[in-house]
PDB file of C-alpha atoms (C1' of nucleotides) in Angstrom:
ATOM      1  CA  MET A   1       2.150 -21.714  34.699  1.00 59.00           C
ATOM      2  CA  THR A   2       5.551 -23.357  34.312  1.00 57.00           C
ATOM      3  CA  ARG A   3       5.090 -25.064  31.001  1.00 66.00           C
ATOM      4  CA  THR A   4       7.120 -23.657  28.127  1.00 71.00           C
ATOM      5  CA  LEU A   5       5.533 -23.132  24.767  1.00 76.00           C
ATOM      6  CA  THR A   6       7.541 -25.295  22.399  1.00 85.00           C
ATOM      7  CA  LYS A   7       7.962 -24.349  18.772  1.00 80.00           C
ATOM      8  CA  GLN A   8       5.640 -27.135  17.828  1.00 81.00           C
ATOM      9  CA  SER A   9       2.839 -26.092  20.175  1.00 93.00           C
ATOM     10  CA  PHE A  10       3.449 -22.492  19.166  1.00 97.00           C
ATOM     11  CA  PHE A  11       2.312 -23.235  15.624  1.00 98.00           C
ATOM     12  CA  ALA A  12      -0.540 -25.530  16.668  1.00 97.00           C
ATOM     13  CA  ARG A  13      -2.819 -22.623  17.570  1.00 97.00           C
ATOM     14  CA  PRO A  14      -5.274 -20.591  15.476  1.00 98.00           C
ATOM     15  CA  ALA A  15      -3.714 -18.660  12.581  1.00 98.00           C
ATOM     16  CA  THR A  16      -5.172 -15.427  13.943  1.00 98.00           C
ATOM     17  CA  THR A  17      -3.228 -16.032  17.164  1.00 98.00           C
ATOM     18  CA  VAL A  18       0.019 -17.143  15.544  1.00 98.00           C
ATOM     19  CA  ALA A  19       0.141 -14.481  12.814  1.00 98.00           C
ATOM     20  CA  PRO A  20       0.775 -11.470  15.087  1.00 98.00           C
ATOM     21  CA  GLU A  21       3.173 -13.461  17.282  1.00 98.00           C
ATOM     22  CA  LEU A  22       5.256 -14.394  14.252  1.00 98.00           C
ATOM     23  CA  LEU A  23       6.193 -10.734  13.756  1.00 98.00           C
ATOM     24  CA  GLY A  24       9.815 -10.330  14.839  1.00 98.00           C
ATOM     25  CA  TRP A  25      10.709 -13.970  14.098  1.00 98.00           C
ATOM     26  CA  THR A  26      13.434 -14.696  11.575  1.00 98.00           C
ATOM     27  CA  LEU A  27      12.964 -16.719   8.400  1.00 98.00           C
ATOM     28  CA  VAL A  28      16.188 -18.362   7.215  1.00 98.00           C
ATOM     29  CA  HIS A  29      16.978 -20.249   4.031  1.00 98.00           C
ATOM     30  CA  ASP A  30      20.330 -21.915   3.516  1.00 98.00           C
ATOM     31  CA  THR A  31      21.316 -22.797  -0.042  1.00 98.00           C
ATOM     32  CA  PRO A  32      24.539 -23.815  -1.812  1.00 97.00           C
ATOM     33  CA  GLU A  33      24.739 -20.198  -2.989  1.00 97.00           C
ATOM     34  CA  GLY A  34      24.685 -18.902   0.560  1.00 98.00           C
ATOM     35  CA  LYS A  35      22.472 -18.139   3.517  1.00 98.00           C
ATOM     36  CA  THR A  36      19.711 -15.536   3.373  1.00 98.00           C
ATOM     37  CA  SER A  37      17.427 -14.441   6.187  1.00 98.00           C
ATOM     38  CA  GLY A  38      15.109 -11.695   7.331  1.00 98.00           C
ATOM     39  CA  ILE A  39      12.898 -10.587  10.190  1.00 98.00           C
ATOM     40  CA  ILE A  40       9.171 -11.054   9.587  1.00 98.00           C
ATOM     41  CA  VAL A  41       7.447  -7.657   9.527  1.00 98.00           C
ATOM     42  CA  GLU A  42       4.091  -8.492   7.888  1.00 98.00           C
ATOM     43  CA  THR A  43       1.770 -11.521   8.057  1.00 98.00           C
ATOM     44  CA  GLU A  44      -1.805 -12.537   7.281  1.00 98.00           C
ATOM     45  CA  ALA A  45      -3.974 -15.261   8.802  1.00 98.00           C
ATOM     46  CA  TYR A  46      -6.026 -17.659   6.664  1.00 98.00           C
ATOM     47  CA  MET A  47      -8.595 -19.702   8.552  1.00 98.00           C
ATOM     48  CA  GLY A  48      -9.087 -22.774   6.371  1.00 97.00           C
ATOM     49  CA  ALA A  49     -12.574 -24.092   5.665  1.00 96.00           C
ATOM     50  CA  ASP A  50     -14.206 -21.192   7.497  1.00 95.00           C
ATOM     51  CA  ASP A  51     -12.414 -18.548   5.454  1.00 97.00           C
ATOM     52  CA  ALA A  52     -13.729 -17.745   1.967  1.00 97.00           C
ATOM     53  CA  ALA A  53     -10.380 -16.166   1.073  1.00 97.00           C
ATOM     54  CA  SER A  54      -8.398 -19.312   1.883  1.00 98.00           C
ATOM     55  CA  HIS A  55      -7.220 -21.799  -0.739  1.00 98.00           C
ATOM     56  CA  ALA A  56      -8.558 -24.428   1.650  1.00 98.00           C
ATOM     57  CA  PHE A  57     -12.100 -23.044   1.612  1.00 97.00           C
ATOM     58  CA  ARG A  58     -13.454 -25.610  -0.845  1.00 95.00           C
ATOM     59  CA  GLY A  59     -11.760 -28.588   0.717  1.00 96.00           C
ATOM     60  CA  PRO A  60      -8.415 -30.313   0.100  1.00 97.00           C
ATOM     61  CA  THR A  61      -6.859 -30.470  -3.377  1.00 97.00           C
ATOM     62  CA  PRO A  62      -3.420 -31.675  -4.455  1.00 97.00           C
ATOM     63  CA  ARG A  63      -2.079 -28.153  -4.192  1.00 97.00           C
ATOM     64  CA  THR A  64      -3.414 -27.400  -0.706  1.00 98.00           C
ATOM     65  CA  GLN A  65      -2.688 -30.815   0.763  1.00 98.00           C
ATOM     66  CA  VAL A  66       0.013 -29.663   3.182  1.00 98.00           C
ATOM     67  CA  MET A  67      -2.314 -27.100   4.737  1.00 98.00           C
ATOM     68  CA  PHE A  68      -4.523 -29.969   5.850  1.00 98.00           C
ATOM     69  CA  GLY A  69      -1.602 -31.627   7.596  1.00 98.00           C
ATOM     70  CA  PRO A  70       0.005 -30.812  10.978  1.00 97.00           C
ATOM     71  CA  ALA A  71       1.230 -27.352  11.959  1.00 98.00           C
ATOM     72  CA  GLY A  72       4.783 -26.102  11.475  1.00 98.00           C
ATOM     73  CA  TYR A  73       5.162 -26.990   7.796  1.00 98.00           C
ATOM     74  CA  ALA A  74       5.628 -24.769   4.741  1.00 98.00           C
ATOM     75  CA  TYR A  75       2.775 -24.333   2.272  1.00 98.00           C
ATOM     76  CA  ILE A  76       4.293 -22.721  -0.822  1.00 98.00           C
ATOM     77  CA  TYR A  77       2.215 -22.059  -3.928  1.00 98.00           C
ATOM     78  CA  PHE A  78       2.756 -20.516  -7.351  1.00 98.00           C
ATOM     79  CA  THR A  79       0.430 -17.798  -8.636  1.00 98.00           C
ATOM     80  CA  TYR A  80      -0.090 -15.200 -11.377  1.00 97.00           C
ATOM     81  CA  GLY A  81       2.231 -17.185 -13.595  1.00 96.00           C
ATOM     82  CA  MET A  82       5.301 -15.734 -11.915  1.00 96.00           C
ATOM     83  CA  HIS A  83       5.259 -15.628  -8.124  1.00 98.00           C
ATOM     84  CA  TYR A  84       5.590 -17.975  -5.175  1.00 98.00           C
ATOM     85  CA  CYS A  85       4.132 -17.231  -1.739  1.00 98.00           C
ATOM     86  CA  ILE A  86       5.049 -18.951   1.516  1.00 98.00           C
ATOM     87  CA  ASN A  87       2.823 -19.842   4.463  1.00 98.00           C
ATOM     88  CA  VAL A  88       3.296 -21.499   7.843  1.00 98.00           C
ATOM     89  CA  VAL A  89       0.674 -24.164   8.501  1.00 98.00           C
ATOM     90  CA  THR A  90      -0.985 -23.554  11.873  1.00 98.00           C
ATOM     91  CA  GLY A  91      -3.718 -24.953  14.100  1.00 98.00           C
ATOM     92  CA  LYS A  92      -4.630 -28.589  14.549  1.00 96.00           C
ATOM     93  CA  ALA A  93      -4.126 -31.069  11.720  1.00 97.00           C
ATOM     94  CA  GLY A  94      -7.088 -31.054   9.362  1.00 97.00           C
ATOM     95  CA  GLY A  95      -8.008 -27.465  10.164  1.00 97.00           C
ATOM     96  CA  ALA A  96      -6.073 -26.141   7.174  1.00 98.00           C
ATOM     97  CA  SER A  97      -5.314 -22.755   8.692  1.00 98.00           C
ATOM     98  CA  ALA A  98      -2.091 -20.981   7.797  1.00 98.00           C
ATOM     99  CA  VAL A  99      -0.157 -17.742   8.083  1.00 98.00           C
ATOM    100  CA  LEU A 100       1.068 -16.014   4.923  1.00 98.00           C
ATOM    101  CA  ILE A 101       4.453 -14.314   5.339  1.00 98.00           C
ATOM    102  CA  ARG A 102       4.104 -11.059   3.398  1.00 98.00           C
ATOM    103  CA  ALA A 103       7.296  -9.107   4.105  1.00 98.00           C
ATOM    104  CA  LEU A 104      10.721  -9.319   5.720  1.00 98.00           C
ATOM    105  CA  GLU A 105      13.397  -6.938   6.906  1.00 98.00           C
ATOM    106  CA  PRO A 106      16.596  -8.218   5.208  1.00 98.00           C
ATOM    107  CA  VAL A 107      19.288  -9.502   7.605  1.00 98.00           C
ATOM    108  CA  GLU A 108      21.716 -12.062   6.175  1.00 98.00           C
ATOM    109  CA  GLY A 109      22.866 -12.508   2.578  1.00 98.00           C
ATOM    110  CA  ILE A 110      21.753  -9.102   1.436  1.00 98.00           C
ATOM    111  CA  GLU A 111      24.167  -9.095  -1.515  1.00 97.00           C
ATOM    112  CA  LEU A 112      22.846 -12.459  -2.651  1.00 98.00           C
ATOM    113  CA  MET A 113      19.291 -11.217  -2.349  1.00 98.00           C
ATOM    114  CA  HIS A 114      20.113  -8.148  -4.433  1.00 98.00           C
ATOM    115  CA  ALA A 115      21.564 -10.420  -7.106  1.00 97.00           C
ATOM    116  CA  ARG A 116      18.550 -12.735  -7.131  1.00 98.00           C
ATOM    117  CA  ARG A 117      16.093  -9.856  -7.320  1.00 98.00           C
ATOM    118  CA  GLY A 118      18.153  -7.814  -9.742  1.00 97.00           C
ATOM    119  CA  ILE A 119      17.565  -4.556  -7.893  1.00 95.00           C
ATOM    120  CA  GLU A 120      19.527  -2.145  -5.723  1.00 94.00           C
ATOM    121  CA  ASN A 121      16.812  -0.738  -3.473  1.00 95.00           C
ATOM    122  CA  LEU A 122      17.099  -2.315   0.003  1.00 97.00           C
ATOM    123  CA  THR A 123      13.570  -1.533   1.141  1.00 97.00           C
ATOM    124  CA  GLN A 124      12.093  -3.256  -1.887  1.00 97.00           C
ATOM    125  CA  LEU A 125      14.188  -6.408  -1.546  1.00 98.00           C
ATOM    126  CA  THR A 126      11.704  -8.428   0.513  1.00 98.00           C
ATOM    127  CA  SER A 127       8.727  -6.079   0.895  1.00 98.00           C
ATOM    128  CA  GLY A 128       6.047  -8.340  -0.559  1.00 98.00           C
ATOM    129  CA  PRO A 129       5.085 -12.042  -0.573  1.00 98.00           C
ATOM    130  CA  GLY A 130       6.362 -12.647  -4.101  1.00 98.00           C
ATOM    131  CA  LYS A 131       9.507 -10.616  -3.531  1.00 98.00           C
ATOM    132  CA  LEU A 132      10.704 -12.385  -0.410  1.00 98.00           C
ATOM    133  CA  THR A 133      10.372 -15.851  -1.927  1.00 98.00           C
ATOM    134  CA  GLN A 134      12.496 -14.733  -4.856  1.00 98.00           C
ATOM    135  CA  ALA A 135      15.105 -13.159  -2.541  1.00 98.00           C
ATOM    136  CA  LEU A 136      15.353 -16.311  -0.383  1.00 98.00           C
ATOM    137  CA  ALA A 137      15.108 -18.616  -3.432  1.00 98.00           C
ATOM    138  CA  LEU A 138      11.964 -20.370  -2.219  1.00 98.00           C
ATOM    139  CA  ASN A 139       9.843 -22.394  -4.618  1.00 97.00           C
ATOM    140  CA  LYS A 140       7.872 -25.602  -4.975  1.00 96.00           C
ATOM    141  CA  ALA A 141      10.903 -27.613  -3.898  1.00 97.00           C
ATOM    142  CA  GLN A 142      10.441 -26.364  -0.338  1.00 98.00           C
ATOM    143  CA  ASN A 143       6.678 -26.996  -0.225  1.00 98.00           C
ATOM    144  CA  GLY A 144       5.963 -29.283   2.722  1.00 98.00           C
ATOM    145  CA  HIS A 145       9.281 -28.629   4.476  1.00 98.00           C
ATOM    146  CA  ASP A 146       9.043 -28.376   8.264  1.00 97.00           C
ATOM    147  CA  PHE A 147      10.286 -25.119   9.765  1.00 98.00           C
ATOM    148  CA  LEU A 148      12.140 -26.771  12.649  1.00 96.00           C
ATOM    149  CA  THR A 149      15.049 -28.074  10.580  1.00 96.00           C
ATOM    150  CA  PRO A 150      17.540 -26.661   8.042  1.00 97.00           C
ATOM    151  CA  PRO A 151      17.772 -25.520   5.368  1.00 98.00           C
ATOM    152  CA  LEU A 152      14.504 -23.636   5.871  1.00 98.00           C
ATOM    153  CA  GLN A 153      13.848 -22.440   9.423  1.00 98.00           C
ATOM    154  CA  LEU A 154      11.825 -20.105  11.567  1.00 98.00           C
ATOM    155  CA  LEU A 155      13.741 -18.695  14.552  1.00 97.00           C
ATOM    156  CA  PRO A 156      11.894 -17.194  17.571  1.00 97.00           C
ATOM    157  CA  SER A 157      11.740 -13.473  18.151  1.00 94.00           C
ATOM    158  CA  THR A 158      14.199 -12.029  20.631  1.00 84.00           C
ATOM    159  CA  LYS A 159      12.308  -8.928  21.577  1.00 89.00           C
ATOM    160  CA  PRO A 160       8.676  -7.812  21.700  1.00 91.00           C
ATOM    161  CA  VAL A 161       7.354  -5.895  18.761  1.00 95.00           C
ATOM    162  CA  LYS A 162       4.811  -3.134  18.215  1.00 97.00           C
ATOM    163  CA  PHE A 163       2.303  -3.957  15.506  1.00 98.00           C
ATOM    164  CA  GLU A 164      -0.891  -2.763  13.845  1.00 98.00           C
ATOM    165  CA  ILE A 165      -3.855  -4.570  12.280  1.00 98.00           C
ATOM    166  CA  SER A 166      -5.738  -4.135   9.000  1.00 97.00           C
ATOM    167  CA  PRO A 167      -7.817  -6.053   6.438  1.00 97.00           C
ATOM    168  CA  ARG A 168      -5.916  -8.489   4.218  1.00 97.00           C
ATOM    169  CA  ILE A 169      -4.427  -7.448   0.889  1.00 97.00           C
ATOM    170  CA  GLY A 170      -5.336  -8.594  -2.622  1.00 96.00           C
ATOM    171  CA  ILE A 171      -8.284 -10.857  -1.818  1.00 96.00           C
ATOM    172  CA  ARG A 172     -11.854 -10.728  -3.115  1.00 95.00           C
ATOM    173  CA  HIS A 173     -13.678 -12.702  -0.464  1.00 95.00           C
ATOM    174  CA  ALA A 174     -13.845 -11.949   3.265  1.00 96.00           C
ATOM    175  CA  ALA A 175     -12.085  -8.678   2.556  1.00 95.00           C
ATOM    176  CA  ASP A 176     -13.498  -7.253   5.770  1.00 95.00           C
ATOM    177  CA  LYS A 177     -11.674  -9.567   8.170  1.00 97.00           C
ATOM    178  CA  PRO A 178      -8.936  -7.699  10.116  1.00 98.00           C
ATOM    179  CA  TRP A 179      -6.423 -10.504   9.723  1.00 98.00           C
ATOM    180  CA  ARG A 180      -3.322  -8.721   8.494  1.00 98.00           C
ATOM    181  CA  PHE A 181      -0.603  -7.806  10.995  1.00 98.00           C
ATOM    182  CA  TYR A 182       2.455  -5.643  10.425  1.00 98.00           C
ATOM    183  CA  ILE A 183       5.178  -3.947  12.434  1.00 97.00           C
ATOM    184  CA  LYS A 184       4.392  -0.321  13.022  1.00 94.00           C
ATOM    185  CA  ASP A 185       6.611   2.095  11.102  1.00 93.00           C
ATOM    186  CA  SER A 186       8.655  -0.612   9.369  1.00 97.00           C
ATOM    187  CA  PRO A 187       9.887   0.572   5.958  1.00 97.00           C
ATOM    188  CA  TYR A 188       9.876  -3.063   4.847  1.00 98.00           C
ATOM    189  CA  VAL A 189       6.130  -3.786   4.787  1.00 97.00           C
ATOM    190  CA  SER A 190       4.739  -4.455   1.309  1.00 96.00           C
ATOM    191  CA  ARG A 191       3.927  -1.572  -0.983  1.00 83.00           C
ATOM    192  CA  ARG A 192       0.301  -2.441  -1.645  1.00 75.00           C
ATOM    193  CA  SER A 193      -0.220  -2.749   2.084  1.00 69.00           C
ATOM    194  CA  ALA A 194       1.669   0.392   2.951  1.00 62.00           C
ATOM    195  CA  LYS A 195      -1.056   2.528   1.550  1.00 47.00           C
ATOM    196  CA  ASN A 196      -1.781   1.784  -2.086  1.00 41.00           C
TER     197      ASN A 196
ATOM    198  C1'  DG B   1     -10.521 -30.685 -23.071  1.00 51.08           C
ATOM    199  C1'  DT B   2     -11.639 -25.849 -22.065  1.00 51.08           C
ATOM    200  C1'  DC B   3     -11.619 -21.752 -19.364  1.00 51.08           C
ATOM    201  C1'  DA B   4     -11.524 -18.151 -15.926  1.00 51.08           C
ATOM    202  C1'  DA B   5      -9.307 -16.513 -11.837  1.00 51.08           C
ATOM    203  C1'  DG B   6      -5.585 -15.737  -9.034  1.00 51.08           C
ATOM    204  C1'  DA B   7      -3.171 -14.556  -1.013  1.00 51.08           C
ATOM    205  C1'  DT B   8       1.458 -10.253  -7.184  1.00 51.08           C
ATOM    206  C1'  DT B   9       4.534  -7.055  -9.240  1.00 51.08           C
ATOM    207  C1'  DA B  10       6.515  -3.592 -12.250  1.00 51.08           C
ATOM    208  C1'  DG B  11       5.700  -0.242 -15.377  1.00 51.08           C
ATOM    209  C1'  DT B  12       2.693   3.569 -17.811  1.00 51.08           C
TER     210       DT B  12
ATOM    211  C1'  DC C   1      -4.668   1.264 -14.699  1.00 51.08           C
ATOM    212  C1'  DT C   2      -2.879  -2.748 -17.143  1.00 51.08           C
ATOM    213  C1'  DA C   3       0.302  -6.379 -18.973  1.00 51.08           C
ATOM    214  C1'  DA C   4       2.913 -10.270 -17.868  1.00 51.08           C
ATOM    215  C1'  DT C   5       2.571 -15.316 -17.476  1.00 51.08           C
ATOM    216  C1'  DC C   6       0.948 -20.067 -16.284  1.00 51.08           C
ATOM    217  C1'  DT C   7      -0.808 -23.245 -12.736  1.00 51.08           C
ATOM    218  C1'  DT C   8      -4.776 -24.884 -10.526  1.00 51.08           C
ATOM    219  C1'  DG C   9      -9.365 -26.296 -10.070  1.00 51.08           C
ATOM    220  C1'  DA C  10     -14.103 -26.407 -11.615  1.00 51.08           C
ATOM    221  C1'  DC C  11     -17.021 -28.197 -15.133  1.00 51.08           C
ATOM    222  C1'  DG C  12     -18.529 -31.762 -17.861  1.00 51.08           C
TER     223       DG C  12
END
DNA sequence: GTCAAGATTAGT
DNA sequence: CTAATCTTGACG
C-alpha cells in the first residue's frame, strides 16, 4: 500500500471514520485581528439522511445545502439565538454527513481569544462548540469555506492520540449512537460532555 | 403568516 | 433547573 491519503480523500470517508481521526488536528483561523488556532480534542459524527439527529435528516434545505456538497468544506450554522457551531463536511457528495467540532485546546492567539470571549479561564476558552466559534471568530461568513486554504484551515495531526467514545451531547433523536469522540484526560473537552 | 424547537451556555 | 435570544423549517 504505497498510496498516500490526501487531505481531500481523508475527508471523503464516513463521518464516523473521520471524526475520531480528526482528534489531534489543528483548526486555524486567520483574521485581520490576528491568528487563532487550537488542537481538536472533541468531535461528533452526523450521518446525514440516515441519522435522525442530523440537520440533513429531512433532506436538503437552504441552511444545510453545503452538507450535501463535496467533503472538506465548512458547514457553520447559528442556533439558540446566540451560538454558531462548525462542522467538516465528510463522505461522498450528496451523502450529507459531517463532523461537528466540539472542543479545542487553545494554541495560537490565546490573548485574542480571551478578549473575544471576555473570560480569563483558559480551560473554558474553547471547551464547547459555541465557545470555540466565538474564540476563533467563526460565523456565517465562513459557511461553505473549504478547509484546505486560508484563512480557515485544518492541519493534520502530528502525533497519535488516545481517545474515548460516548453518545452524542444535546440531541433528542438517536441519542444512543456512540458517535462522540474525545481525547482522554483532556481538560479542554466541553463541560456538558465532561460529566454533566 | 404563525409557531415550536433547537448539534448551547451561563447563571441560580 | 431555567432564561437568554432568534433563525430555520414545517404547516398551510
